[in-house]
Short mmCIF file of C-alpha atoms in Angstrom, two decimals:
data_model
loop_
_atom_site.label_atom_id
_atom_site.label_comp_id
_atom_site.label_asym_id
_atom_site.label_seq_id
_atom_site.Cartn_x
_atom_site.Cartn_y
_atom_site.Cartn_z
CA MET A 1 10.73 -17.87 -12.23
CA SER A 2 8.08 -15.73 -13.90
CA THR A 3 6.55 -12.42 -12.94
CA THR A 4 3.28 -10.85 -14.00
CA ALA A 5 2.45 -7.22 -13.13
CA ILE A 6 -1.10 -5.90 -13.32
CA LEU A 7 -2.42 -2.34 -12.78
CA SER A 8 -6.04 -1.49 -12.10
CA LEU A 9 -8.17 1.36 -10.76
CA ASN A 10 -11.39 1.25 -8.77
CA ASN A 11 -13.60 4.19 -7.90
CA PRO A 12 -15.54 4.04 -4.58
CA ASN A 13 -16.78 7.09 -2.74
CA ALA A 14 -14.65 7.47 0.35
CA VAL A 15 -13.09 10.19 2.48
CA VAL A 16 -9.57 11.09 3.71
CA THR A 17 -6.67 13.56 3.78
CA GLY A 18 -4.19 15.50 5.91
CA PHE A 19 -0.47 15.81 5.11
CA ASN A 20 2.27 17.13 7.36
CA ASN A 21 -0.37 18.32 9.84
CA ARG A 22 -1.80 20.48 7.04
CA THR A 23 -5.48 20.30 6.26
CA PHE A 24 -6.76 20.45 2.71
CA ARG A 25 -10.46 21.05 2.33
CA PHE A 26 -12.30 20.44 -0.90
CA ARG A 27 -15.61 21.87 -2.03
CA ASN A 28 -18.54 19.51 -1.91
CA VAL A 29 -18.92 18.70 -5.61
CA LEU A 30 -20.82 15.66 -6.79
CA ALA A 31 -18.98 14.14 -9.74
CA LYS A 32 -20.31 11.47 -12.02
CA PRO A 33 -17.79 9.01 -13.52
CA SER A 34 -18.53 10.35 -17.00
CA SER A 35 -17.90 13.97 -15.98
CA ARG A 36 -15.24 13.65 -13.28
CA TYR A 37 -13.22 16.82 -12.85
CA ILE A 38 -9.45 16.36 -13.01
CA PRO A 39 -7.52 19.62 -12.50
CA SER A 40 -4.65 20.76 -14.65
CA SER A 41 -1.04 20.33 -13.57
CA SER A 42 -0.72 24.06 -12.90
CA THR A 43 -3.77 24.01 -10.65
CA LEU A 44 -2.39 21.05 -8.70
CA ALA A 45 0.99 22.70 -8.37
CA SER A 46 -0.53 25.84 -6.85
CA ARG A 47 -2.87 24.00 -4.48
CA PHE A 48 -0.61 21.16 -3.42
CA SER A 49 2.90 22.55 -3.69
CA PRO A 50 3.69 21.42 -0.11
CA LEU A 51 3.17 17.85 -1.34
CA ILE A 52 5.31 17.92 -4.47
CA SER A 53 8.08 20.32 -3.49
CA PRO A 54 11.40 18.48 -3.96
CA THR A 55 12.90 20.07 -0.84
CA ARG A 56 10.17 19.13 1.65
CA SER A 57 9.31 15.90 3.35
CA PHE A 58 5.86 15.13 4.62
CA ASN A 59 4.34 12.81 7.15
CA THR A 60 0.88 11.26 7.00
CA SER A 61 0.63 9.62 10.40
CA GLY A 62 -2.46 11.68 11.21
CA PHE A 63 -4.97 11.52 8.36
CA ARG A 64 -8.24 13.39 8.84
CA ARG A 65 -11.31 12.26 6.98
CA PHE A 66 -13.59 14.68 5.09
CA ASN A 67 -16.47 14.54 2.68
CA THR A 68 -14.38 14.39 -0.47
CA LEU A 69 -14.16 11.90 -3.30
CA MET A 70 -11.41 9.30 -3.15
CA GLU A 71 -10.07 6.69 -5.55
CA TRP A 72 -8.34 3.39 -4.90
CA GLN A 73 -5.10 2.77 -6.77
CA GLU A 74 -4.07 -0.88 -6.88
CA CYS A 75 -0.86 -2.76 -7.68
CA LYS A 76 -0.81 -6.53 -8.17
CA VAL A 77 2.15 -8.84 -8.76
CA LYS A 78 2.38 -12.64 -9.16
CA MET A 79 5.50 -14.77 -8.90
CA GLU A 80 6.44 -18.42 -8.77
CA VAL A 81 8.39 -19.30 -5.63
CA GLU A 82 10.50 -22.45 -5.35
CA VAL A 83 9.32 -23.59 -1.91
CA PRO A 84 6.25 -25.50 -0.69
CA VAL A 85 3.19 -23.32 -0.13
CA SER A 86 3.32 -23.92 3.64
CA VAL A 87 6.85 -22.49 3.83
CA ALA A 88 5.95 -19.36 1.85
CA TYR A 89 2.81 -18.83 3.90
CA GLY A 90 4.67 -19.36 7.17
CA LEU A 91 7.32 -16.73 6.43
CA TYR A 92 4.86 -14.11 5.17
CA SER A 93 2.79 -14.63 8.33
CA GLU A 94 5.69 -13.21 10.36
CA ARG A 95 4.59 -9.59 10.06
CA GLU A 96 7.60 -8.07 11.83
CA SER A 97 9.86 -9.77 9.24
CA ILE A 98 8.20 -7.97 6.30
CA PRO A 99 10.82 -5.13 6.19
CA ARG A 100 13.39 -7.81 5.26
CA TRP A 101 11.91 -8.02 1.75
CA MET A 102 9.94 -4.77 1.55
CA SER A 103 12.74 -2.19 1.48
CA PHE A 104 10.29 0.72 1.55
CA ILE A 105 8.77 -0.49 4.84
CA SER A 106 11.07 0.61 7.65
CA SER A 107 9.26 -1.19 10.48
CA VAL A 108 6.28 -3.32 11.43
CA LYS A 109 5.53 -3.57 15.15
CA ILE A 110 2.85 -5.89 16.53
CA LEU A 111 0.90 -4.40 19.45
CA ASN A 112 1.61 -6.37 22.61
CA ASP A 113 -1.94 -6.19 23.95
CA LYS A 114 -3.63 -6.71 20.55
CA PRO A 115 -1.61 -9.15 18.41
CA ASN A 116 -4.00 -8.81 15.45
CA LEU A 117 -2.98 -5.13 15.16
CA SER A 118 0.34 -3.77 13.95
CA ARG A 119 1.93 -0.36 13.40
CA TRP A 120 3.55 0.08 9.96
CA THR A 121 5.98 2.79 8.87
CA LEU A 122 6.93 3.50 5.26
CA LYS A 123 9.97 5.63 4.40
CA TYR A 124 11.19 6.24 0.87
CA ASN A 125 12.74 8.94 -1.28
CA ALA A 126 11.08 9.56 -4.64
CA PHE A 127 11.49 12.47 -7.06
CA GLY A 128 13.66 14.24 -4.49
CA GLN A 129 10.86 13.96 -1.93
CA ASN A 130 11.29 12.23 1.43
CA LEU A 131 8.07 10.24 1.76
CA GLU A 132 6.99 8.99 5.16
CA TYR A 133 3.70 7.31 6.00
CA SER A 134 2.49 5.37 9.00
CA TRP A 135 -0.68 3.44 9.70
CA LEU A 136 -2.30 1.02 12.11
CA ALA A 137 -3.28 -2.20 10.34
CA LYS A 138 -5.62 -4.98 11.35
CA ASN A 139 -4.97 -8.52 10.17
CA LEU A 140 -8.22 -10.03 8.92
CA GLN A 141 -9.05 -13.71 9.40
CA PRO A 142 -6.41 -15.66 7.42
CA LEU A 143 -6.90 -18.86 5.45
CA PRO A 144 -3.92 -21.09 6.35
CA ASN A 145 -1.66 -21.71 3.36
CA GLN A 146 -4.07 -19.73 1.15
CA LYS A 147 -4.50 -16.07 2.10
CA ILE A 148 -3.25 -13.30 4.37
CA HIS A 149 -5.01 -9.95 4.22
CA TRP A 150 -5.18 -6.71 6.14
CA ILE A 151 -6.77 -3.26 6.19
CA SER A 152 -5.62 -0.01 7.75
CA LEU A 153 -7.61 1.43 10.63
CA GLN A 154 -5.69 4.68 11.11
CA GLY A 155 -3.20 6.66 9.04
CA LEU A 156 -2.60 6.02 5.33
CA PRO A 157 -5.76 4.36 3.94
CA ASN A 158 -4.66 1.06 2.42
CA ARG A 159 -5.43 -2.63 2.18
CA GLY A 160 -3.49 -5.65 1.04
CA THR A 161 -3.78 -9.34 0.26
CA VAL A 162 -1.22 -12.10 -0.20
CA ARG A 163 -2.54 -15.28 -1.84
CA PHE A 164 -0.73 -18.60 -2.11
CA PHE A 165 -1.38 -21.20 -4.82
CA PRO A 166 0.35 -24.62 -4.71
CA LEU A 167 2.02 -25.62 -7.99
CA GLY A 168 3.38 -28.92 -6.71
CA PRO A 169 5.07 -30.38 -3.65
CA SER A 170 8.05 -28.01 -3.85
CA SER A 171 6.78 -24.79 -5.44
CA CYS A 172 3.91 -22.32 -5.30
CA GLU A 173 2.70 -19.05 -6.76
CA VAL A 174 2.49 -15.98 -4.53
CA GLU A 175 0.22 -13.09 -5.51
CA LEU A 176 0.63 -9.77 -3.70
CA THR A 177 -2.00 -7.03 -4.01
CA PHE A 178 -1.59 -3.61 -2.42
CA ALA A 179 -4.10 -0.77 -2.74
CA TYR A 180 -4.22 2.74 -1.32
CA GLU A 181 -6.65 5.65 -1.46
CA VAL A 182 -5.90 9.13 -2.76
CA PRO A 183 -8.14 12.22 -3.24
CA LEU A 184 -9.35 12.67 -6.80
CA LEU A 185 -7.60 16.03 -6.96
CA LEU A 186 -4.27 14.25 -6.44
CA ILE A 187 -4.81 11.58 -9.10
CA PRO A 188 -2.26 13.11 -11.54
CA PHE A 189 0.37 13.09 -8.80
CA ALA A 190 -0.59 9.55 -7.70
CA THR A 191 -0.56 8.34 -11.31
CA ALA A 192 3.01 9.58 -11.67
CA LEU A 193 3.95 7.62 -8.56
CA GLN A 194 2.15 4.40 -9.54
CA PRO A 195 4.90 2.93 -11.77
CA LEU A 196 7.28 3.48 -8.87
CA MET A 197 4.91 1.70 -6.47
CA GLN A 198 4.42 -1.14 -8.96
CA GLY A 199 8.18 -1.56 -9.21
CA LEU A 200 8.57 -1.56 -5.43
CA ILE A 201 5.89 -4.23 -5.03
CA LYS A 202 7.50 -6.37 -7.75
CA ASN A 203 10.97 -6.02 -6.22
CA SER A 204 9.66 -6.90 -2.78
CA LEU A 205 8.16 -10.15 -4.06
CA GLU A 206 11.39 -11.01 -5.85
CA GLN A 207 13.31 -10.40 -2.64
CA PHE A 208 10.82 -12.51 -0.70
CA ALA A 209 11.34 -15.37 -3.15
CA GLU A 210 15.10 -15.28 -2.51
CA ILE A 211 14.76 -15.05 1.27
CA VAL A 212 12.17 -17.80 1.61
CA LYS A 213 14.24 -20.10 -0.60
CA SER A 214 17.28 -19.62 1.66
CA THR A 215 15.22 -20.37 4.78
CA LYS A 216 13.48 -23.39 3.29
CA THR A 217 12.91 -26.24 5.74
CA THR A 218 12.07 -29.86 5.09
#
């Protein structure tokens, strides 16, 4: 079993924020990639202390979108799984089972009237901070035994893709990509969290490999 972890950053212009029912407004400043402003740690601490205080928890179920610059942060992990590609694809397609291998996802609930939509909740403690996020996700058109992908419609802005590559009759490679948006002013904070997120994504795929192997069918 081998694992490859890859980090990358993309930089689209997007809009979003709102933490713990608090609104953070940013001045309309046009920033070019070559002259992007990144504030100092002391500036961030004074402006965003409600976000990084070790004694507070925050909830992002109600994001509000503004005209501010955003940046995608992406985590990608690949792993060989010792089951046929159809078995791996079949288990990952069961969205409500995802918390079994993603320990940081506390629940996934499919909407009864709209089965292509699901409500996700993330709960995790990091750096003494109780993190809690929720979002409504839409499953995009899958490619059977090849790709599952989704995008958030409400809540935490994120998107994800799971790809499946057959390696033979009894094994395959699974590639999990997860990306989320953060305001440029919070990049130093998000950068500090990224190794943690990368580790969580890697551990979740390792756990998936163990679970799918134990549920393997012929």
